[in-house]
């Protein structure tokens, strides 16, 4: 057990920053010791402050990639928050001493953030996913949150963008002046994209994967847990 704890801890624990959440280091990734409601409240406060930030929802795959890939680990550690999207990460937090750790499941958290966005009047942009599934997502969100302002829903090509395309996308997103951008490009692509482009919006989050997952979840109660695994997630992470 002690050996397992040493492995899970990975890199040395980061020094806490002023006003930052306490974290549990899991394989070198600082997982915030926050509940889902606390994460949404943090996003709310950040948007009010106007300082750009991004949130990383971390399932096991992302944390393991962070241990393997220095660039991915750097992108995760640059996030304002990394949160436990998967139960194995929660179990690791508990094993490492955070006994009240709970899952901050991405799709459900996004629904609660969008509910807050509707109340606050935030401008929201969706970036990522296949065009047909993104269209279905927007339709479902319009039904659930009729007063939500979705400024744009953008489906980028399923390939690496050229420098010119990437710059044009950045300009387009910045011109929309969004408060909250939801990004779904697949791990580890989306994390690196967020680290490069966090100045565009007040808050970036990610964890809708463009496979239609939230399109399904949006029709269900927010407090239920879902485990919809669609082929589209694999296609996004491993394009042909």
Short mmCIF file of N, CA and C in Angstrom, two decimals, residues 127 161-175 193 196-197 199-200:
data_model
loop_
_atom_site.label_atom_id
_atom_site.label_comp_id
_atom_site.label_asym_id
_atom_site.label_seq_id
_atom_site.Cartn_x
_atom_site.Cartn_y
_atom_site.Cartn_z
N UNK A 127 -16.76 24.69 -28.81
CA UNK A 127 -15.70 24.50 -29.81
C UNK A 127 -15.25 23.05 -29.80
N UNK A 161 -4.68 21.72 -37.44
CA UNK A 161 -4.85 22.97 -38.19
C UNK A 161 -3.49 23.53 -38.62
N UNK A 162 -3.50 24.15 -39.77
CA UNK A 162 -2.29 24.87 -40.19
C UNK A 162 -2.12 26.09 -39.29
N UNK A 163 -0.92 26.67 -39.24
CA UNK A 163 -0.74 27.88 -38.43
C UNK A 163 -1.71 28.99 -38.83
N UNK A 164 -1.98 29.12 -40.13
CA UNK A 164 -2.90 30.16 -40.60
C UNK A 164 -4.33 29.87 -40.13
N UNK A 165 -4.75 28.59 -40.19
CA UNK A 165 -6.08 28.21 -39.73
C UNK A 165 -6.22 28.41 -38.23
N UNK A 166 -5.16 28.06 -37.50
CA UNK A 166 -5.20 28.20 -36.05
C UNK A 166 -5.32 29.67 -35.67
N UNK A 167 -4.57 30.53 -36.35
CA UNK A 167 -4.63 31.96 -36.07
C UNK A 167 -6.01 32.52 -36.41
N UNK A 168 -6.59 32.08 -37.53
CA UNK A 168 -7.91 32.55 -37.93
C UNK A 168 -8.97 32.12 -36.90
N UNK A 169 -8.84 30.89 -36.40
CA UNK A 169 -9.77 30.40 -35.38
C UNK A 169 -9.66 31.23 -34.11
N UNK A 170 -8.43 31.52 -33.71
CA UNK A 170 -8.20 32.33 -32.51
C UNK A 170 -8.84 33.70 -32.65
N UNK A 171 -8.66 34.32 -33.82
CA UNK A 171 -9.25 35.66 -34.06
C UNK A 171 -10.78 35.58 -34.03
N UNK A 172 -11.32 34.53 -34.63
CA UNK A 172 -12.78 34.39 -34.67
C UNK A 172 -13.35 34.24 -33.27
N UNK A 173 -12.72 33.39 -32.46
CA UNK A 173 -13.21 33.20 -31.10
C UNK A 173 -13.07 34.46 -30.27
N UNK A 174 -11.96 35.14 -30.41
CA UNK A 174 -11.76 36.38 -29.65
C UNK A 174 -12.79 37.43 -30.03
N UNK A 175 -13.14 37.50 -31.31
CA UNK A 175 -14.13 38.49 -31.78
C UNK A 175 -15.50 38.25 -31.18
N UNK A 193 -4.35 22.92 -26.56
CA UNK A 193 -5.03 24.04 -27.22
C UNK A 193 -5.45 25.08 -26.20
N UNK A 196 -2.60 27.19 -24.92
CA UNK A 196 -2.14 28.20 -25.89
C UNK A 196 -3.11 29.36 -26.03
N UNK A 197 -4.40 29.10 -25.81
CA UNK A 197 -5.42 30.08 -26.20
C UNK A 197 -6.27 30.59 -25.05
N UNK A 199 -6.29 33.10 -23.31
CA UNK A 199 -6.56 34.54 -23.22
C UNK A 199 -7.83 34.95 -23.95
N UNK A 200 -8.42 34.04 -24.75
CA UNK A 200 -9.57 34.41 -25.58
C UNK A 200 -10.81 34.68 -24.74
#
